[in-house]
Amino acid sequence: MPVKKEDRRVKYTKKMLKESLVKLMHEKDLSRITIKEICEEADINRATFYAHYQDPYDLLSKIEDDLMDNVQVYLQAFDHTVIPRSDTEWTRTLNMVTNILEYLKANASLCKLLLNDKRNLHFQKRIMLLVYDPYFLHLVTHSDYTLEEREYVYSFALTGCVGIVQTWLDNDMAQSTHTIAQLLIRLFYRITMGKKEQMASLN
Amino acid sequence: MPVKKEDRRVKYTKKMLKESLVKLMHEKDLSRITIKEICEEADINRATFYAHYQDPYDLLSKIEDDLMDNVQVYLQAFDHTVIPRSDTEWTRTLNMVTNILEYLKANASLCKLLLNDKRNLHFQKRIMLLVYDPYFLHLVTHSDYTLEEREYVYSFALTGCVGIVQTWLDNDMAQSTHTIAQLLIRLFYRITMGKKEQMASLN
DNA sequence: GTTGATAATCAACACAATGTTGACAACTAA
DNA sequence: TTAGTTGTCAACATTGTGTTGATTATCAAC
């Protein structure tokens, strides 16, 4: 994102403030966290906070951006314009989704904070969109839904996936990433593809 | 909720504070709204605010409760333990969902505020649960999903429905409530029912 | 109606958080 | 090493918070 290289001090300040907010969010709700607290915890002057962020919500959104960037890495190698048809292609899709879930699991503490907040679906959807949005156009053109329906069907499938990941985190990731990845893909396609497209390999 | 009858003054105070918050939320984000502002707008002393609510978030949750109560009315007459099988039963289900959507449409201004906030899925899910939770047990026992899968499938379907309503509100309710209700029911059952249960009447 | 116990409202207070300034210090690139 | 730029911070005025005890409205019982 920042084109120009960041000052060493800025890097330090931002790192400290981010860590501080995450720590505080484990203790209490964001709405009860003050800028003063964040700065005291990070041992950074409050005025410096204002030099970089508007308020705690703004800071949180930057933490979200960081996580998004990391997830993005797993998608770089994945060609989104291919609708899986062969066994090999299904395996590739499954691997990609599994990798992302593995990443969420490895960073469970932060992810639960960001993804599992019942009052904050916004971020969850952003993550899902990262994965599925490039698919959309290709998928719907192969379905038997009417044009008007397609947007809603997509919305259903996308938000549905968010719901699964939320529940998985709620259950402390009791199921394997592979199991969840399979279920995610299976349900997503069960919805987005038309009847004629239902893949035997998914059932 | 309140067993005892409320003082006339209390009714007035709560009404004013709620209206005030809703008005302010049309202007700016909840995180930027202060208790002082709410009270000035409502012309109520700040100390009185504290006598009834903790903070603006608490007040908002009470506004949500009010809306929940209203939606609940549409469900009273509806028997949740029946899985629709006959045409008549499907029509009853469709009517119930349509009625709720009509209510949301009639209160679009408030509903968009509560339901369409991308950062607040919590309330949306509450509404959906109101409708579908009683169904759950009956539905999954008739599906071909494994026991482990059922919780996730349900979560997918429920959250998916939220996504559709959000999108509908985003589109300024361009489609008829009937169209959306049909799609909601169709997709919900397409997911929650097993293959063997797929109803011809829904396609 | 009048009354008296109960409960809600509010003005005023002490304190805590906010947002901004201008002076100083650290960083970078020449 | 140095000059110019940029980041940090102490201190200030302002605004918001949460609580108290005095005051007033409500309502049930008479």
Coordinates of C-alpha atoms (C1' of nucleotides) in Angstrom, one line a residue:
Chain A
M1 CA 0.0 0.0 0.0
P2 CA 2.5 2.8 1.0
V3 CA 4.5 3.5 -2.1
K4 CA 7.2 5.3 -0.2
K5 CA 9.3 3.5 2.4
E6 CA 8.3 4.2 5.9
D7 CA 10.4 5.9 8.5
R8 CA 11.9 3.5 11.1
R9 CA 10.1 5.4 13.9
V10 CA 6.7 5.2 12.1
K11 CA 7.1 1.4 11.7
Y12 CA 7.8 1.1 15.4
T13 CA 4.9 3.4 16.4
K14 CA 2.3 1.5 14.2
K15 CA 3.5 -1.9 15.4
M16 CA 3.2 -0.9 19.0
L17 CA -0.2 0.7 18.6
K18 CA -1.5 -2.4 16.7
E19 CA -0.2 -4.8 19.3
S20 CA -1.6 -2.7 22.0
L21 CA -5.1 -2.6 20.5
V22 CA -5.1 -6.3 19.9
K23 CA -4.1 -6.9 23.5
L24 CA -6.8 -4.6 24.8
M25 CA -9.4 -6.2 22.6
H26 CA -8.8 -9.5 24.3
E27 CA -9.8 -7.9 27.5
K28 CA -12.8 -5.8 26.5
D29 CA -15.1 -4.5 23.8
L30 CA -13.7 -2.1 21.2
S31 CA -16.4 0.4 22.1
R32 CA -15.0 0.6 25.6
I33 CA -11.3 1.1 24.6
T34 CA -10.0 4.6 24.6
I35 CA -7.2 6.2 22.6
K36 CA -5.5 7.1 25.9
E37 CA -5.5 3.4 27.0
I38 CA -4.1 2.2 23.7
C39 CA -1.3 4.8 23.9
E40 CA -0.4 4.1 27.5
E41 CA -0.2 0.4 26.8
A42 CA 2.0 1.0 23.8
D43 CA 4.0 3.8 25.5
I44 CA 3.4 6.1 22.6
N45 CA 2.2 9.8 23.0
R46 CA -1.4 10.3 22.2
A47 CA -0.6 13.0 19.7
T48 CA 1.4 10.5 17.8
F49 CA -1.7 8.3 17.6
Y50 CA -3.6 11.1 15.9
A51 CA -0.8 11.5 13.4
H52 CA -1.5 8.0 12.1
Y53 CA -5.1 7.1 12.9
Q54 CA -8.4 8.8 13.5
D55 CA -9.7 6.6 16.3
P56 CA -9.6 3.0 17.6
Y57 CA -11.9 1.9 14.8
D58 CA -9.6 3.2 12.2
L59 CA -6.7 1.5 13.8
L60 CA -8.6 -1.8 13.8
S61 CA -9.4 -1.5 10.1
K62 CA -5.6 -1.2 9.4
I63 CA -5.1 -4.4 11.4
E64 CA -7.7 -6.0 9.3
D65 CA -5.9 -4.8 6.2
D66 CA -2.7 -6.5 7.3
L67 CA -4.5 -9.8 7.8
M68 CA -6.2 -9.4 4.4
D69 CA -2.8 -8.9 2.8
N70 CA -1.6 -12.2 4.3
V71 CA -4.6 -14.2 3.1
Q72 CA -4.1 -12.6 -0.3
V73 CA -0.8 -14.4 -0.6
Y74 CA -2.5 -17.8 -0.7
L75 CA -4.6 -16.6 -3.6
Q76 CA -1.8 -15.3 -5.8
A77 CA -1.0 -18.7 -7.3
F78 CA -4.6 -19.5 -7.8
D79 CA -6.3 -18.8 -11.2
H80 CA -9.8 -17.5 -10.4
T81 CA -11.1 -17.6 -13.9
V82 CA -11.2 -21.4 -14.0
I83 CA -14.4 -23.2 -12.9
P84 CA -13.2 -26.5 -11.6
R85 CA -14.4 -29.4 -13.7
S86 CA -11.7 -32.1 -13.6
D87 CA -10.6 -33.9 -10.5
T88 CA -7.3 -32.1 -10.6
E89 CA -9.0 -28.7 -10.7
W90 CA -11.2 -29.6 -7.8
T91 CA -8.2 -30.6 -5.8
R92 CA -6.5 -27.3 -6.6
T93 CA -9.6 -25.4 -5.3
L94 CA -9.8 -27.6 -2.2
N95 CA -6.2 -27.0 -1.5
M96 CA -6.5 -23.3 -1.8
V97 CA -9.4 -23.1 0.6
T98 CA -7.7 -25.5 3.0
N99 CA -4.6 -23.3 3.0
I100 CA -6.6 -20.2 3.9
L101 CA -8.3 -22.1 6.7
E102 CA -4.9 -23.3 7.9
Y103 CA -3.7 -19.7 8.0
L104 CA -6.8 -18.7 10.1
K105 CA -6.1 -21.6 12.4
A106 CA -2.5 -20.7 12.8
N107 CA -3.5 -17.1 13.8
A108 CA -6.5 -18.2 15.7
S109 CA -6.2 -15.7 18.5
L110 CA -6.3 -12.7 16.2
C111 CA -8.7 -14.3 13.7
K112 CA -11.3 -15.0 16.3
L113 CA -11.1 -11.4 17.3
L114 CA -11.6 -10.1 13.8
L115 CA -13.7 -12.8 12.2
N116 CA -15.8 -14.0 15.0
D117 CA -17.2 -10.8 16.3
K118 CA -20.9 -11.2 16.0
R119 CA -21.3 -7.5 15.5
N120 CA -18.8 -7.2 12.7
L121 CA -19.6 -9.2 9.6
H122 CA -18.0 -6.6 7.4
F123 CA -14.5 -8.0 7.6
Q124 CA -15.6 -11.6 7.2
K125 CA -17.3 -10.7 3.9
R126 CA -14.2 -8.9 2.7
I127 CA -12.1 -12.1 3.2
M128 CA -14.7 -14.2 1.4
L129 CA -14.9 -11.8 -1.4
L130 CA -11.2 -12.0 -1.9
V131 CA -11.7 -15.7 -2.6
Y132 CA -14.9 -15.8 -4.5
D133 CA -15.5 -12.5 -6.2
P134 CA -13.4 -13.4 -9.3
Y135 CA -15.5 -16.6 -9.6
F136 CA -18.8 -14.9 -9.6
L137 CA -19.1 -13.9 -13.3
H138 CA -18.0 -17.3 -14.5
L139 CA -20.3 -19.2 -12.2
V140 CA -23.5 -17.4 -12.7
T141 CA -23.3 -17.5 -16.5
H142 CA -23.3 -21.2 -16.2
S143 CA -26.3 -21.5 -13.8
D144 CA -30.0 -21.8 -14.5
Y145 CA -30.9 -18.8 -12.3
T146 CA -32.6 -15.8 -13.8
L147 CA -30.5 -12.7 -14.2
E148 CA -32.4 -11.0 -11.4
E149 CA -31.9 -13.9 -9.1
R150 CA -28.2 -14.2 -9.6
E151 CA -27.1 -11.3 -7.4
Y152 CA -29.2 -12.7 -4.5
V153 CA -28.0 -16.3 -5.0
Y154 CA -24.4 -15.1 -4.9
S155 CA -25.1 -13.1 -1.8
F156 CA -26.6 -16.1 -0.1
A157 CA -23.7 -18.3 -1.0
L158 CA -21.0 -15.8 0.1
T159 CA -22.7 -14.8 3.4
G160 CA -23.3 -18.5 4.0
C161 CA -19.6 -19.3 3.8
V162 CA -19.0 -16.5 6.3
G163 CA -21.4 -18.3 8.6
I164 CA -19.6 -21.6 8.4
V165 CA -16.2 -20.0 9.2
Q166 CA -17.7 -18.2 12.1
T167 CA -19.2 -21.4 13.5
W168 CA -16.0 -23.2 13.0
L169 CA -14.1 -20.6 15.0
D170 CA -16.8 -20.7 17.6
N171 CA -16.2 -24.4 17.9
D172 CA -12.5 -23.8 18.4
M173 CA -11.7 -25.3 15.1
A174 CA -12.7 -28.7 16.2
Q175 CA -13.0 -30.0 12.6
S176 CA -10.1 -30.3 10.3
T177 CA -9.5 -27.6 7.8
H178 CA -9.9 -30.2 5.1
T179 CA -13.4 -31.2 6.3
I180 CA -14.5 -27.5 6.5
A181 CA -13.0 -26.7 3.1
Q182 CA -14.8 -29.6 1.5
L183 CA -18.1 -28.5 3.1
L184 CA -17.6 -24.9 2.1
I185 CA -17.0 -25.8 -1.5
R186 CA -19.7 -28.3 -1.7
L187 CA -22.4 -25.9 -0.3
F188 CA -21.2 -23.0 -2.3
Y189 CA -21.5 -24.8 -5.5
R190 CA -24.7 -26.5 -4.6
I191 CA -26.1 -23.0 -4.4
T192 CA -24.4 -21.1 -7.2
M193 CA -24.4 -23.8 -9.8
G194 CA -27.7 -24.6 -11.4
K195 CA -29.2 -28.1 -11.2
K196 CA -27.7 -29.1 -14.4
E197 CA -24.3 -28.3 -13.1
Q198 CA -24.4 -30.3 -9.9
M199 CA -21.1 -32.2 -9.7
A200 CA -21.1 -35.8 -8.8
S201 CA -17.6 -35.4 -7.5
L202 CA -18.9 -33.1 -4.7
N203 CA -21.5 -35.5 -3.3
Chain B
M1 CA -40.5 -7.7 28.6
P2 CA -41.4 -5.2 31.5
V3 CA -43.8 -7.1 33.8
K4 CA -44.7 -4.0 35.7
K5 CA -46.4 -1.0 34.0
E6 CA -44.0 1.8 33.2
D7 CA -44.3 5.3 34.6
R8 CA -45.6 7.8 32.1
R9 CA -42.4 9.8 32.4
V10 CA -40.2 6.8 31.7
K11 CA -42.2 6.0 28.6
Y12 CA -41.7 9.5 27.3
T13 CA -38.0 9.6 28.2
K14 CA -37.3 6.2 26.5
K15 CA -39.3 7.2 23.4
M16 CA -37.4 10.5 23.0
L17 CA -34.0 8.9 23.5
K18 CA -34.7 6.2 21.0
E19 CA -36.0 8.6 18.4
S20 CA -33.0 10.8 19.0
L21 CA -30.5 8.0 18.5
V22 CA -32.1 6.9 15.3
K23 CA -32.1 10.4 14.0
L24 CA -28.4 10.8 14.8
M25 CA -27.5 7.4 13.3
H26 CA -28.9 8.7 10.0
E27 CA -26.3 11.4 10.2
K28 CA -23.2 9.6 11.4
D29 CA -21.7 6.4 12.7
L30 CA -22.7 5.1 16.1
S31 CA -19.1 5.1 17.3
R32 CA -19.1 8.9 16.8
I33 CA -22.3 9.6 18.6
T34 CA -22.0 10.8 22.2
I35 CA -24.4 10.4 25.1
K36 CA -24.4 14.2 25.4
E37 CA -25.6 14.6 21.8
I38 CA -28.4 12.1 22.2
C39 CA -29.6 13.8 25.3
E40 CA -29.4 17.3 23.7
E41 CA -31.4 16.2 20.7
A42 CA -34.0 14.5 22.9
D43 CA -34.0 17.4 25.4
I44 CA -33.5 14.9 28.3
N45 CA -31.0 15.4 31.1
R46 CA -27.9 13.2 30.7
A47 CA -28.2 11.7 34.2
T48 CA -31.6 10.4 33.1
F49 CA -30.0 8.6 30.2
Y50 CA -27.8 6.8 32.7
A51 CA -30.8 5.8 34.7
H52 CA -32.1 3.7 31.8
Y53 CA -29.1 2.8 29.6
Q54 CA -25.4 2.2 29.9
D55 CA -24.2 3.8 26.6
P56 CA -25.4 4.4 23.1
Y57 CA -24.8 0.7 22.2
D58 CA -27.0 -0.4 25.0
L59 CA -29.7 2.0 23.8
L60 CA -29.4 0.7 20.2
S61 CA -29.8 -2.9 21.4
K62 CA -33.1 -1.9 23.0
I63 CA -34.3 -0.4 19.7
E64 CA -33.4 -3.7 18.1
D65 CA -35.5 -5.5 20.7
D66 CA -38.5 -3.4 19.9
L67 CA -38.2 -4.3 16.2
M68 CA -37.7 -7.9 17.1
D69 CA -40.9 -7.8 19.1
N70 CA -42.8 -6.5 16.1
V71 CA -41.5 -9.2 13.8
Q72 CA -42.4 -11.8 16.4
V73 CA -46.0 -10.8 15.9
Y74 CA -46.0 -12.3 12.4
L75 CA -44.7 -15.6 13.7
Q76 CA -47.2 -16.1 16.5
A77 CA -49.8 -17.7 14.3
F78 CA -47.2 -19.8 12.5
D79 CA -46.6 -23.4 13.6
H80 CA -42.9 -23.9 13.5
T81 CA -43.0 -27.6 14.1
V82 CA -44.5 -28.4 10.7
I83 CA -42.2 -29.1 7.8
P84 CA -44.1 -27.9 4.7
R85 CA -45.0 -30.8 2.4
S86 CA -48.4 -30.0 0.9
D87 CA -49.0 -27.1 -1.4
T88 CA -51.1 -25.5 1.4
E89 CA -48.3 -25.7 3.8
W90 CA -45.8 -24.2 1.4
T91 CA -48.2 -21.3 0.8
R92 CA -48.4 -20.8 4.5
T93 CA -44.6 -20.7 4.8
L94 CA -44.4 -18.3 1.9
N95 CA -47.0 -16.0 3.3
M96 CA -45.2 -15.9 6.7
V97 CA -41.9 -14.9 5.1
T98 CA -43.6 -12.4 2.8
N99 CA -45.3 -10.8 5.7
I100 CA -42.0 -10.3 7.5
L101 CA -40.4 -8.8 4.4
E102 CA -43.4 -6.5 4.1
Y103 CA -42.9 -5.3 7.6
L104 CA -39.2 -4.6 6.9
K105 CA -40.2 -2.7 3.8
A106 CA -42.8 -0.6 5.7
N107 CA -40.1 0.3 8.2
A108 CA -37.4 0.6 5.6
S109 CA -35.7 3.6 7.1
L110 CA -35.1 2.0 10.5
C111 CA -34.5 -1.5 9.1
K112 CA -31.8 -0.3 6.8
L113 CA -30.1 1.2 9.8
L114 CA -30.3 -1.9 11.8
L115 CA -30.2 -4.7 9.2
N116 CA -27.9 -3.3 6.6
D117 CA -25.0 -2.1 8.7
K118 CA -22.1 -4.1 7.2
R119 CA -20.4 -4.1 10.5
N120 CA -23.3 -5.5 12.5
L121 CA -24.5 -8.9 11.4
H122 CA -25.5 -9.7 15.0
F123 CA -29.0 -8.3 14.7
Q124 CA -29.7 -9.7 11.3
K125 CA -29.0 -13.2 12.6
R126 CA -31.3 -12.7 15.6
I127 CA -34.1 -11.9 13.2
M128 CA -33.4 -14.9 11.1
L129 CA -33.1 -17.2 14.1
L130 CA -36.6 -16.0 15.2
V131 CA -37.9 -17.5 12.0
Y132 CA -35.9 -20.5 11.4
D133 CA -34.5 -21.8 14.7
P134 CA -37.7 -23.8 15.6
Y135 CA -37.4 -25.4 12.2
F136 CA -33.9 -26.6 12.6
L137 CA -34.3 -29.7 14.6
H138 CA -37.1 -31.0 12.3
L139 CA -35.2 -30.2 9.2
V140 CA -31.9 -31.7 9.9
T141 CA -33.3 -35.0 11.1
H142 CA -34.8 -35.4 7.7
S143 CA -31.6 -34.5 5.8
D144 CA -28.8 -36.7 4.5
Y145 CA -26.0 -34.7 6.2
T146 CA -23.8 -36.3 8.8
L147 CA -24.4 -35.2 12.4
E148 CA -21.1 -33.2 12.4
E149 CA -22.1 -31.4 9.2
R150 CA -25.5 -30.3 10.3
E151 CA -24.5 -27.4 12.5
Y152 CA -22.4 -26.0 9.7
V153 CA -25.1 -26.5 7.1
Y154 CA -27.6 -24.8 9.2
S155 CA -25.2 -21.9 9.9
F156 CA -24.6 -21.6 6.1
A157 CA -28.3 -21.5 5.4
L158 CA -29.1 -19.0 8.1
T159 CA -26.3 -16.6 7.4
G160 CA -27.1 -16.9 3.7
C161 CA -30.6 -15.7 4.3
V162 CA -29.2 -12.7 6.1
G163 CA -27.1 -12.0 3.0
I164 CA -30.1 -12.0 0.8
V165 CA -32.1 -9.6 2.9
Q166 CA -29.1 -7.3 3.2
T167 CA -28.7 -7.2 -0.6
W168 CA -32.4 -6.6 -1.0
L169 CA -32.2 -3.6 1.3
D170 CA -29.1 -2.4 -0.5
N171 CA -31.1 -2.5 -3.8
D172 CA -33.8 -0.4 -2.2
M173 CA -36.2 -3.3 -2.1
A174 CA -36.5 -3.3 -5.9
Q175 CA -37.9 -6.8 -6.0
S176 CA -41.3 -7.7 -4.6
T177 CA -41.4 -9.2 -1.2
H178 CA -43.0 -12.3 -2.8
T179 CA -40.1 -12.8 -5.1
I180 CA -37.5 -12.5 -2.3
A181 CA -39.6 -14.7 0.0
Q182 CA -39.7 -17.4 -2.7
L183 CA -36.0 -17.3 -3.3
L184 CA -35.2 -17.3 0.4
I185 CA -37.3 -20.4 1.0
R186 CA -36.0 -22.1 -2.1
L187 CA -32.4 -21.6 -1.3
F188 CA -32.8 -22.4 2.4
Y189 CA -34.4 -25.7 1.7
R190 CA -32.1 -26.5 -1.2
I191 CA -29.3 -26.4 1.4
T192 CA -30.9 -27.7 4.6
M193 CA -32.8 -30.6 3.0
G194 CA -30.9 -33.5 1.8
K195 CA -31.0 -34.5 -1.9
K196 CA -33.8 -36.9 -1.4
E197 CA -35.9 -34.1 0.0
Q198 CA -35.6 -31.7 -2.8
M199 CA -39.1 -30.4 -3.5
A200 CA -40.3 -30.2 -7.0
S201 CA -42.7 -27.5 -5.9
L202 CA -39.8 -25.2 -5.2
N203 CA -38.2 -25.3 -8.6
Chain C
dG1 C1' -60.3 14.7 44.8
dT2 C1' -56.6 14.7 48.3
dT3 C1' -52.6 12.6 50.1
dG4 C1' -48.3 10.2 51.0
dA5 C1' -45.0 6.9 49.6
dT6 C1' -42.4 5.8 45.7
dA7 C1' -39.8 6.6 41.8
dA8 C1' -38.0 9.6 38.0
dT9 C1' -35.7 13.8 36.7
dC10 C1' -32.3 17.2 36.8
dA11 C1' -28.4 20.9 38.1
dA12 C1' -24.1 20.9 39.5
dC13 C1' -19.7 18.7 40.4
dA14 C1' -15.2 16.3 39.9
dC15 C1' -12.9 13.7 36.8
dA16 C1' -11.3 11.7 32.4
dA17 C1' -10.7 11.6 27.5
dT18 C1' -10.2 14.3 23.3
dG19 C1' -7.9 16.8 19.7
dT20 C1' -4.5 20.5 18.7
dT21 C1' -0.3 23.3 19.0
dG22 C1' 4.4 24.6 18.5
dA23 C1' 9.0 23.2 20.1
dC24 C1' 12.3 19.6 19.8
dA25 C1' 14.5 15.4 18.2
dA26 C1' 15.3 11.6 14.9
dC27 C1' 15.7 10.1 10.3
dT28 C1' 17.2 10.3 5.3
dA29 C1' 19.6 11.4 1.4
dA30 C1' 23.0 14.4 -0.6
Chain D
dT1 C1' 28.7 15.7 8.2
dT2 C1' 24.9 18.3 7.3
dA3 C1' 20.4 20.5 5.8
dG4 C1' 15.8 19.6 5.2
dT5 C1' 12.1 16.9 6.2
dT6 C1' 9.2 14.4 9.0
dG7 C1' 7.8 12.2 13.4
dT8 C1' 7.3 12.6 18.3
dC9 C1' 5.8 14.6 22.4
dA10 C1' 4.5 17.9 26.6
dA11 C1' 1.1 21.0 27.6
dC12 C1' -3.2 23.3 26.8
dA13 C1' -8.1 24.3 26.1
dT14 C1' -12.2 21.9 25.2
dT15 C1' -15.6 18.5 25.5
dG16 C1' -17.7 14.2 27.3
dT17 C1' -18.4 11.1 31.4
dG18 C1' -20.5 9.3 35.5
dT19 C1' -22.4 10.4 40.1
dT20 C1' -24.8 12.8 43.9
dG21 C1' -28.3 14.7 46.5
dA22 C1' -32.1 18.0 46.1
dT23 C1' -36.5 18.5 43.7
dT24 C1' -40.6 17.3 41.4
dA25 C1' -44.1 14.2 39.0
dT26 C1' -46.7 9.9 39.3
dC27 C1' -50.0 6.7 41.0
dA28 C1' -52.4 3.7 44.2
dA29 C1' -55.1 4.0 48.4
dC30 C1' -58.2 6.3 50.7

